[in-house]
Amino acid sequence: MAGNEARGIDRTVVKSYVAAADLSSHQYKFVCLTDDNTVNLCGANGRSIGILANKPDAAGKPAEVLSVGSTAKLKINETVTVGKMLTSTAEGLGEVVDAAGEFCGAIALQGGVQNDIIEVLVVAISARGSDA
């Protein structure tokens, strides 16, 4: 068999939350929990729970989040190479972890440059050091 798809295994974990605000311009960015079952855009080095997969256009609308263990698309803020640990910028974009103790919300499965949307593996770990 060629891969997991041939065996019918789906590794995507999508969870539905409630949007805390209009997130329609934040698809493919890191999101954080802000209240029970509610998500909003992550801030700098935020403790993300995943990456927003849809475009909820108002508070209270469903926000589909790709969670830990999933592959997802992530919009990045700088040049990234394959295998780099990524954290959130103040705008929820991905950037390379550059200090020990930063929260790592994804690992790059593709390289790219600023404003690209790349494939990542969603994780939730504390970086032991800089990945810059």
GROMACS .gro file of C-alpha atoms in nm:
model
  132
    1MET     CA    1   0.000   0.000   0.000
    2ALA     CA    2   0.124   0.343  -0.091
    3GLY     CA    3   0.029   0.531   0.225
    4ASN     CA    4  -0.225   0.584   0.497
    5GLU     CA    5  -0.486   0.704   0.247
    6ALA     CA    6  -0.483   0.359   0.086
    7ARG     CA    7  -0.581   0.210   0.424
    8GLY     CA    8  -0.855   0.465   0.487
    9ILE     CA    9  -0.677   0.641   0.775
   10ASP     CA   10  -0.756   1.012   0.805
   11ARG     CA   11  -0.509   1.205   1.022
   12THR     CA   12  -0.700   1.536   1.011
   13VAL     CA   13  -0.854   1.649   1.340
   14VAL     CA   14  -1.112   1.925   1.287
   15LYS     CA   15  -1.297   2.066   1.586
   16SER     CA   16  -1.577   2.317   1.574
   17TYR     CA   17  -1.563   2.614   1.812
   18VAL     CA   18  -1.745   2.947   1.828
   19ALA     CA   19  -1.577   3.255   1.682
   20ALA     CA   20  -1.523   3.536   1.936
   21ALA     CA   21  -1.520   3.795   1.656
   22ASP     CA   22  -1.530   3.837   1.279
   23LEU     CA   23  -1.245   3.609   1.167
   24SER     CA   24  -1.328   3.618   0.795
   25SER     CA   25  -0.987   3.764   0.705
   26HIS     CA   26  -0.793   3.523   0.929
   27GLN     CA   27  -0.829   3.186   0.757
   28TYR     CA   28  -0.504   2.982   0.784
   29LYS     CA   29  -0.386   3.164   1.097
   30PHE     CA   30  -0.327   3.046   1.454
   31VAL     CA   31  -0.622   3.068   1.695
   32CYS     CA   32  -0.636   3.052   2.077
   33LEU     CA   33  -0.911   2.969   2.324
   34THR     CA   34  -1.063   3.283   2.477
   35ASP     CA   35  -1.357   3.130   2.664
   36ASP     CA   36  -1.546   2.801   2.684
   37ASN     CA   37  -1.552   2.657   2.332
   38THR     CA   38  -1.463   3.002   2.189
   39VAL     CA   39  -1.162   3.099   1.976
   40ASN     CA   40  -1.004   3.418   1.854
   41LEU     CA   41  -0.690   3.512   1.666
   42CYS     CA   42  -0.370   3.434   1.858
   43GLY     CA   43  -0.136   3.710   1.963
   44ALA     CA   44   0.244   3.699   1.964
   45ASN     CA   45   0.373   3.361   2.085
   46GLY     CA   46   0.016   3.268   2.178
   47ARG     CA   47  -0.074   2.924   2.310
   48SER     CA   48  -0.260   2.820   1.997
   49ILE     CA   49  -0.501   2.528   1.987
   50GLY     CA   50  -0.480   2.501   1.609
   51ILE     CA   51  -0.523   2.677   1.278
   52LEU     CA   52  -0.847   2.832   1.151
   53ALA     CA   53  -0.978   2.641   0.848
   54ASN     CA   54  -1.283   2.851   0.758
   55LYS     CA   55  -1.387   3.218   0.751
   56PRO     CA   56  -1.649   3.292   1.021
   57ASP     CA   57  -1.777   3.642   0.946
   58ALA     CA   58  -1.920   3.732   1.287
   59ALA     CA   59  -1.894   3.652   1.656
   60GLY     CA   60  -2.097   3.343   1.741
   61LYS     CA   61  -2.045   3.174   1.404
   62PRO     CA   62  -1.882   2.829   1.380
   63ALA     CA   63  -1.501   2.835   1.365
   64GLU     CA   64  -1.351   2.515   1.223
   65VAL     CA   65  -1.005   2.455   1.372
   66LEU     CA   66  -0.745   2.203   1.254
   67SER     CA   67  -0.605   2.067   1.580
   68VAL     CA   68  -0.292   1.891   1.706
   69GLY     CA   69  -0.193   1.600   1.484
   70SER     CA   70  -0.349   1.749   1.170
   71THR     CA   71  -0.178   1.881   0.865
   72ALA     CA   72  -0.303   2.229   0.779
   73LYS     CA   73  -0.232   2.537   0.573
   74LEU     CA   74  -0.070   2.830   0.757
   75LYS     CA   75   0.001   3.182   0.634
   76ILE     CA   76   0.358   3.283   0.726
   77ASN     CA   77   0.520   3.615   0.812
   78GLU     CA   78   0.878   3.543   0.705
   79THR     CA   79   1.098   3.302   0.513
   80VAL     CA   80   1.053   2.950   0.649
   81THR     CA   81   1.234   2.628   0.558
   82VAL     CA   82   1.111   2.271   0.593
   83GLY     CA   83   1.124   2.134   0.947
   84LYS     CA   84   1.126   2.470   1.127
   85MET     CA   85   0.920   2.513   1.446
   86LEU     CA   86   0.663   2.792   1.409
   87THR     CA   87   0.495   3.021   1.660
   88SER     CA   88   0.233   3.294   1.624
   89THR     CA   89   0.297   3.660   1.545
   90ALA     CA   90   0.077   3.936   1.692
   91GLU     CA   91  -0.144   3.887   1.381
   92GLY     CA   92  -0.172   3.506   1.412
   93LEU     CA   93   0.072   3.441   1.127
   94GLY     CA   94   0.343   3.177   1.149
   95GLU     CA   95   0.702   3.276   1.222
   96VAL     CA   96   1.010   3.075   1.318
   97VAL     CA   97   1.057   3.014   1.692
   98ASP     CA   98   1.353   3.231   1.794
   99ALA     CA   99   1.386   3.175   2.168
  100ALA     CA  100   1.377   2.895   2.423
  101GLY     CA  101   1.042   2.861   2.594
  102GLU     CA  102   0.835   2.996   2.306
  103PHE     CA  103   0.519   2.805   2.227
  104CYS     CA  104   0.546   2.606   1.903
  105GLY     CA  105   0.211   2.558   1.730
  106ALA     CA  106   0.328   2.398   1.406
  107ILE     CA  107   0.619   2.243   1.219
  108ALA     CA  108   0.678   2.345   0.857
  109LEU     CA  109   0.625   2.067   0.604
  110GLN     CA  110   0.699   2.311   0.319
  111GLY     CA  111   0.921   2.613   0.279
  112GLY     CA  112   0.799   2.958   0.180
  113VAL     CA  113   0.844   3.332   0.204
  114GLN     CA  114   0.647   3.613   0.367
  115ASN     CA  115   0.270   3.591   0.298
  116ASP     CA  116   0.290   3.240   0.149
  117ILE     CA  117   0.048   2.975   0.269
  118ILE     CA  118   0.240   2.656   0.346
  119GLU     CA  119   0.157   2.307   0.469
  120VAL     CA  120   0.235   2.243   0.837
  121LEU     CA  121   0.187   1.978   1.103
  122VAL     CA  122  -0.012   2.121   1.395
  123VAL     CA  123   0.165   2.058   1.729
  124ALA     CA  124   0.161   2.200   2.082
  125ILE     CA  125   0.508   2.207   2.236
  126SER     CA  126   0.739   2.442   2.420
  127ALA     CA  127   1.059   2.508   2.224
  128ARG     CA  128   1.380   2.408   2.399
  129GLY     CA  129   1.578   2.662   2.201
  130SER     CA  130   1.579   2.892   1.900
  131ASP     CA  131   1.502   2.740   1.561
  132ALA     CA  132   1.610   3.052   1.371
   0.00000   0.00000   0.00000
